[in-house]
Coordinates of C-alpha atoms in Angstrom, one line a residue:
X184 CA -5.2 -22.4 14.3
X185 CA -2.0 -20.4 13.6
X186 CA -1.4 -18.2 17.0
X187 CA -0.2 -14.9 15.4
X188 CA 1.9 -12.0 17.0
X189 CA 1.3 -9.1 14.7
X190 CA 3.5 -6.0 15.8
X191 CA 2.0 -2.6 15.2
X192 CA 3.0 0.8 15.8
X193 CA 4.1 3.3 13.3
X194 CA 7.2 2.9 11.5
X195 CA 10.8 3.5 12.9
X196 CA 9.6 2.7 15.8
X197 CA 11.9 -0.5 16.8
X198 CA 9.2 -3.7 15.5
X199 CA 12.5 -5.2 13.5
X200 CA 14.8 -5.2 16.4
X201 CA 11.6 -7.0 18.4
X202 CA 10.9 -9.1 15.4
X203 CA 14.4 -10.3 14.6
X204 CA 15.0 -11.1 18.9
X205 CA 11.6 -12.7 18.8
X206 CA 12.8 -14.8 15.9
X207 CA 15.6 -16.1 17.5
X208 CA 13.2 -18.3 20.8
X209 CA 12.0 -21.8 20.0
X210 CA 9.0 -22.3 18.2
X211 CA 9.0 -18.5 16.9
X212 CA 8.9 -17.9 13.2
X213 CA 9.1 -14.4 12.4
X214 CA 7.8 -13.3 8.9
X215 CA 8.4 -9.8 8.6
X216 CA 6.0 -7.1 7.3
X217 CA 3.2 -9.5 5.4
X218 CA 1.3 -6.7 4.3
X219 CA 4.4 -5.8 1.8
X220 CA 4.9 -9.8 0.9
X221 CA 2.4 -9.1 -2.1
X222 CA 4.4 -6.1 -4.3
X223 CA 7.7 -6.0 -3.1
X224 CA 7.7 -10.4 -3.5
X225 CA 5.3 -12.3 -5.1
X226 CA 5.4 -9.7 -7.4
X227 CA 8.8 -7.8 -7.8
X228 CA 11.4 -10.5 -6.4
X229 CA 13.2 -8.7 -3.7
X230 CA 15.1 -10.4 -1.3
X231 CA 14.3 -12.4 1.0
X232 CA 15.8 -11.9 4.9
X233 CA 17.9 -15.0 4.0
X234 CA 19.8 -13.1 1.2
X235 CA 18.4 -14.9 -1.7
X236 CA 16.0 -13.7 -4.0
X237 CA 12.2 -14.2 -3.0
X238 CA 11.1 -17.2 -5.9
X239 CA 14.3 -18.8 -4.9
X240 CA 14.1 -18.8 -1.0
X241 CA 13.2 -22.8 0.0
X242 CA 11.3 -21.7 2.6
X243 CA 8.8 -19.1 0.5
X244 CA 8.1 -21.6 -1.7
X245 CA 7.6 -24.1 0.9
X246 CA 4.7 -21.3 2.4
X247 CA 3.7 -20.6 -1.1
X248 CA 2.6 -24.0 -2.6
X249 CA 1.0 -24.9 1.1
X250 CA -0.8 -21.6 1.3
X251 CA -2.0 -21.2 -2.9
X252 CA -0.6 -24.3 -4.6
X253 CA 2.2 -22.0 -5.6
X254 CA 3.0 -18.0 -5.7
X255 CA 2.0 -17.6 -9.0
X256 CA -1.7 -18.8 -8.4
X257 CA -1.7 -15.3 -6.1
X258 CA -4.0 -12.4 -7.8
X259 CA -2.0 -9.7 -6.5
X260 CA -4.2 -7.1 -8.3
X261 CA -7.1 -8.4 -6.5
X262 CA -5.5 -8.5 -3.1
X263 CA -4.2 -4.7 -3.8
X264 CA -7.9 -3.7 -4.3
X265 CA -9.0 -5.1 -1.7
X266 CA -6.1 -3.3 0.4
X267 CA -7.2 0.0 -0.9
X268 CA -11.5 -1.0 -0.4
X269 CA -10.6 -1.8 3.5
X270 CA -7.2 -1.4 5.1
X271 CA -6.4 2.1 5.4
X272 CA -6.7 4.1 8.3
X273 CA -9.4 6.4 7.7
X274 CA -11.6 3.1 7.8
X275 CA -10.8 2.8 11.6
X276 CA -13.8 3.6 12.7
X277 CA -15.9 1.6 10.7
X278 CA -13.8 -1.8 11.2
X279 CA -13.7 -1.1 15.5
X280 CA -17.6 -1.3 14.8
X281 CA -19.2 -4.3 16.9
X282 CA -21.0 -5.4 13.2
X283 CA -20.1 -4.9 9.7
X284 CA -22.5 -5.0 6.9
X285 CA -22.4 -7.6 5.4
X286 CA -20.8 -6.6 1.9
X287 CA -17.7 -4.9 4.0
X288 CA -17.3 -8.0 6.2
X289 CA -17.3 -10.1 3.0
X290 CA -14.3 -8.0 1.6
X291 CA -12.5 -7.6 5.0
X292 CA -12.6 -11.4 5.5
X293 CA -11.6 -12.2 1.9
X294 CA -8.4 -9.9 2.7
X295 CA -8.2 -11.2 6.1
X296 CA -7.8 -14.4 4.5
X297 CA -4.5 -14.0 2.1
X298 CA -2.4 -13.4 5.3
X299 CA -4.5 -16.2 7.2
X300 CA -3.5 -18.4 4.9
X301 CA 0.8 -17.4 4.8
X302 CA 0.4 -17.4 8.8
X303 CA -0.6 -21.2 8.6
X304 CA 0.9 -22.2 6.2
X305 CA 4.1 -20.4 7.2
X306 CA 3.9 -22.1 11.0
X307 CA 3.5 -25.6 9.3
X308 CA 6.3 -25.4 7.0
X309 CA 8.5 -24.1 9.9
X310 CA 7.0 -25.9 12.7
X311 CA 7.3 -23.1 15.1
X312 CA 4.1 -22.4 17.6
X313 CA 3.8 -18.9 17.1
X314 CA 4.8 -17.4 13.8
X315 CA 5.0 -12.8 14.0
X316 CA 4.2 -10.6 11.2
X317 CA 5.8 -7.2 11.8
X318 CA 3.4 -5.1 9.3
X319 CA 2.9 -2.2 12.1
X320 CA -0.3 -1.3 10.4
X321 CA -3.1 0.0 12.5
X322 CA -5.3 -0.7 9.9
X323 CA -4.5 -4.2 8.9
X324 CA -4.6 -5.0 12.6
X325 CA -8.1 -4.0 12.5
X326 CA -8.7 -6.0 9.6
X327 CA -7.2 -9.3 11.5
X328 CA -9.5 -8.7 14.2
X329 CA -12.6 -10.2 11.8
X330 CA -10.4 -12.8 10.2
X331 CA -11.2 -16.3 10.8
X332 CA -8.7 -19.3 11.8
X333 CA -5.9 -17.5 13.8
X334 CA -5.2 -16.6 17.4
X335 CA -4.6 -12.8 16.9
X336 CA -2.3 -11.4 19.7
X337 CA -1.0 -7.6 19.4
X338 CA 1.9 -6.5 20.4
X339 CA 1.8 -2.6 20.4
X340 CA 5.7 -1.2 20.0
X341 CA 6.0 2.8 21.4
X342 CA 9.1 5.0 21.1
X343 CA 9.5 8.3 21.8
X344 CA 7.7 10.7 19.1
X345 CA 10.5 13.2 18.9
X346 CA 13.1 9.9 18.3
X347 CA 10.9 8.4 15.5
X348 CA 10.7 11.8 13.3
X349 CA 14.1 12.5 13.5
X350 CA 14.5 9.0 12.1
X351 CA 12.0 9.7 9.5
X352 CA 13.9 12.6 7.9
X353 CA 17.0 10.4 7.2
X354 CA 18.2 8.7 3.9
X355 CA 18.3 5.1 4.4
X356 CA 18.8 2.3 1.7
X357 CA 16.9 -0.5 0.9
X358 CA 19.5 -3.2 0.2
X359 CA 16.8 -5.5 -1.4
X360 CA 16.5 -3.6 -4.2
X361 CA 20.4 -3.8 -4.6
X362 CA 20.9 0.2 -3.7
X363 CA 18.3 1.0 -6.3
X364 CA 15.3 2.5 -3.8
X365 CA 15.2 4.1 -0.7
X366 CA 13.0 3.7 2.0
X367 CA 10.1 6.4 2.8
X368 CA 11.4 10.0 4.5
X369 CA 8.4 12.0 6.8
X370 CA 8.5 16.0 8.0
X371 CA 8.5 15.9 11.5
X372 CA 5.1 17.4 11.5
X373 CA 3.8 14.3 8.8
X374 CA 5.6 11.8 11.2
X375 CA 3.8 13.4 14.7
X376 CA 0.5 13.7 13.1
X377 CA 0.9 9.4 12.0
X378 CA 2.6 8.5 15.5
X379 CA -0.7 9.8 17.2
X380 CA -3.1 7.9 15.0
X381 CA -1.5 4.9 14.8
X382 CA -1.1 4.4 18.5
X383 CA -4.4 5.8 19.3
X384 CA -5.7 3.3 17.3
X385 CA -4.4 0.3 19.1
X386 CA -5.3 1.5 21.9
X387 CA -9.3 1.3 20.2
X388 CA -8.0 -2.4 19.4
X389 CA -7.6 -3.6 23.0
X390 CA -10.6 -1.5 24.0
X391 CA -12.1 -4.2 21.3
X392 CA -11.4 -7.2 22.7
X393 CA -7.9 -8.0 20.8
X394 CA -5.1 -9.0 23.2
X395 CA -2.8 -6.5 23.6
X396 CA 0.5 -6.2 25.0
X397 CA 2.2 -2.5 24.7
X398 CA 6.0 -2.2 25.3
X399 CA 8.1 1.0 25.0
X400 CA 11.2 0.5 22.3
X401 CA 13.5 2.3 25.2
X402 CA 12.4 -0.2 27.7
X403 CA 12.9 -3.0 25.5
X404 CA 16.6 -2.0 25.2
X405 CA 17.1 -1.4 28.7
X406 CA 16.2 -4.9 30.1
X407 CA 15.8 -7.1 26.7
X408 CA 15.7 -10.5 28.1
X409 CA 12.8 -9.6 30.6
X410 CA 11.0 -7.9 27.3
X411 CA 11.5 -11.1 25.5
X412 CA 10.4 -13.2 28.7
X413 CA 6.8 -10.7 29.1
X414 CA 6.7 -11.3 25.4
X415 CA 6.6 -14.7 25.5
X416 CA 4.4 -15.5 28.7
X417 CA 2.1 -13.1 26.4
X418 CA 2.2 -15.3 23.2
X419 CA 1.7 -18.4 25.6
X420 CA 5.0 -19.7 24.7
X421 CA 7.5 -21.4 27.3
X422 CA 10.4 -20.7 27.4
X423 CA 14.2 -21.3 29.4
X424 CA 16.8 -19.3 30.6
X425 CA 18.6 -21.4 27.9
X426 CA 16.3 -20.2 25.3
X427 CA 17.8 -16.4 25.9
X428 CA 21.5 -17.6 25.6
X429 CA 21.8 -15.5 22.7
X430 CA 21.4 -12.5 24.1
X431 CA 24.1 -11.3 26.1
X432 CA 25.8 -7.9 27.5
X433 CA 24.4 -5.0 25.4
X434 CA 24.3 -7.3 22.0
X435 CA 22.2 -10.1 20.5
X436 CA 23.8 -13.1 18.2
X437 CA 21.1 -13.7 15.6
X438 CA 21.0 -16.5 13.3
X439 CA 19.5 -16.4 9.7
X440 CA 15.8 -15.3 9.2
X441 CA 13.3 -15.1 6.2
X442 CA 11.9 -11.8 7.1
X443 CA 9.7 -11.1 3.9
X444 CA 10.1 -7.2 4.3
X445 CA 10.9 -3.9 6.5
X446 CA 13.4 -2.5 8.1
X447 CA 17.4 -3.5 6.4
X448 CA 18.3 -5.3 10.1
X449 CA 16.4 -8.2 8.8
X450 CA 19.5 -8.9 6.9
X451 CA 21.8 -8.9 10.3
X452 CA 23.6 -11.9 10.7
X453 CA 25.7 -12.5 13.6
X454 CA 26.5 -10.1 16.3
X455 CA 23.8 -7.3 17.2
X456 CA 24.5 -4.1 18.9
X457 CA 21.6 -3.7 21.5
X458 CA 21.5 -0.3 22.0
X459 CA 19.2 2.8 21.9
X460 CA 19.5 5.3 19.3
X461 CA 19.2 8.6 20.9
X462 CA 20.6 10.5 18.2
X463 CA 17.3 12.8 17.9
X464 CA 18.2 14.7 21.5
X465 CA 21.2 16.1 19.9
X466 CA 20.4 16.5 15.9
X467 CA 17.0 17.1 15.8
X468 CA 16.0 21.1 15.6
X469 CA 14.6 22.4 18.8
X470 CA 11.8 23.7 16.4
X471 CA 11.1 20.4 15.2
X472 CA 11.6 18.7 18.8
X473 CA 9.1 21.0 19.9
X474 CA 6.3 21.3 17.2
X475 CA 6.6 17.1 17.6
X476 CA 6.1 17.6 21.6
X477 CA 3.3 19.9 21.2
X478 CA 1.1 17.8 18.8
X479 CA 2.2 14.3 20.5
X480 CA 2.3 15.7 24.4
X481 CA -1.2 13.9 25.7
X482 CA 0.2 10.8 24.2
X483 CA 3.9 11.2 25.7
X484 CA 2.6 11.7 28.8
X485 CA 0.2 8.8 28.7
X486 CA 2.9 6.4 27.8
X487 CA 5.0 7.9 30.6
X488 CA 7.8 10.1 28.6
X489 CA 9.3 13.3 29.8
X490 CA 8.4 16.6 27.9
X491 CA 11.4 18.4 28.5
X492 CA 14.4 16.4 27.0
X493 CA 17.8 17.8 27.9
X494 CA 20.4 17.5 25.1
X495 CA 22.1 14.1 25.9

């Protein structure tokens, strides 16, 4: 059985920079965000965190002929309806339900089972105990809570609201299109409205039953090789003070990774800058700072941030 870290949490939120440090401990294979594995590579070719092209990485096809006796054997169409027929949030509620009927539990398990099948496949190939699947979605979360065959473990990544819309209004590139696509921009007011669903609703995940740990992206930061050590006693994985060598005074050496998609850090080689990105307490608007406070304030507080934010 395939013992699965899946972390969720909306978008900008820090799950790479957790992913890629995660990646670096013995017996972790971190896979990036599955739920984009289907368009964006077994179907359009991007690259792989390794650099090369998805159909030529040795390890995806390794995972791919294991998992479907090759990629091409995938029906992405079908896996894309069944995306839109159960994983989306608005189906929530009716997936935290303690029974599904039976024709929605037949299509959340056949989904369930496409990633069931990378995450096993995916651990054998690399050998590693615990393989982590950085998707974020709430939804798809959900979904894995009725999925057969793994050991489902959530870890629930938090920053501050007012931080992750100011990140959502900027420009960034995705490099594996080579420069030709961008990743996805938010209005503040788009990006509070999805930071208070999507955390709400792992919070509905633990109250479920589903193991999860929560951590705070500005926490992480601050005392990284403690994070990494909670994160690990969590995932039931030992580990030394060896083990966190590679993370040193305010940086991280990381090594090469086959992150399938996300955020472009998955293409970091080398040494990483550990450090928080507080740029949002000077450039973001005090309009916009405080529309985002207003609608995300019960949740700030609940996760223990300040209201009032003097400028840095």
């Amino acid at each position: 059985m395939a013992r699965v870290l899946f972390l969720g949490g909306l978008g900008r939120s820090g799950t790479t920079l957790v992913e890629r440090l995660l990646g670096e401990l013995p017996s972790v294979c971190a896979l990036g965000e599955i739920v984009h594995l289907w368009q964006r590579d077994v179907r359009d070719n991007e690259r792989c965190g390794c650099g090369a092209r998805f159909a030529a990485c040795t390890f995806w096809k390794r995972v791919g002929e294991l998992a479907f006796h090759g990629w091409a054997n995938v029906d992405v169409e079908r896996v894309h309806a069944l995306r839109d027929a159960v994983e989306r949030t608005r189906f929530i509620p009716r997936l935290a339900a303690d029974r599904l009927p039976r024709e929605l539990l037949l299509q959340v398990r056949e989904y369930a089972g496409f990633y069931t099948r990378v995450y096993t496949a995916a651990a054998e190939v690399s050998g590693a105990q615990v393989v982590v699947d950085s998707s974020k979605h709430s939804a798809l979360a959900h979904v894995l809570r009725w999925a057969g065959g793994i050991d489902l473990r959530v870890v629930h990544v938090v920053r501050d609201a007012r931080g992750v819309a100011y990140s959502w209004t900027k420009t960034v590139a995705r490099p594996e299109t080579d420069g030709s696509d961008e990743m996805t921009r938010y209005s503040p007011g788009r990006s509070a409205l999805l930071w208070n669903a999507h955390n709400a609703a792992f919070g509905l995940l633990a109250r479920r039953g589903v193991p999860v740990r929560r951590i705070r992206y500005e926490q992480f930061l601050a005392d990284p090789r403690g994070a990494l050590t909670s994160l690990a006693d969590f995932a039931e994985l030992p580990i030394s003070e060896a083990d966190l060598a590679f993370v040193g005074d305010g940086h991280a050496d990381l090594g090469v990774g086959h992150s399938a998609a996300g955020n472009p850090m998955r293409f970091t080689v080398g040494r990483l800058p550990l450090r928080r990105d507080d740029a949002w307490v000077r450039a973001l608007p005090d309009k916009q700072r405080r529309l985002v406070g207003t609608v995300c304030g019960p949740m700030l507080r609940a996760y223990g941030y300040p209201l009032n934010v003097k400028e840095a």
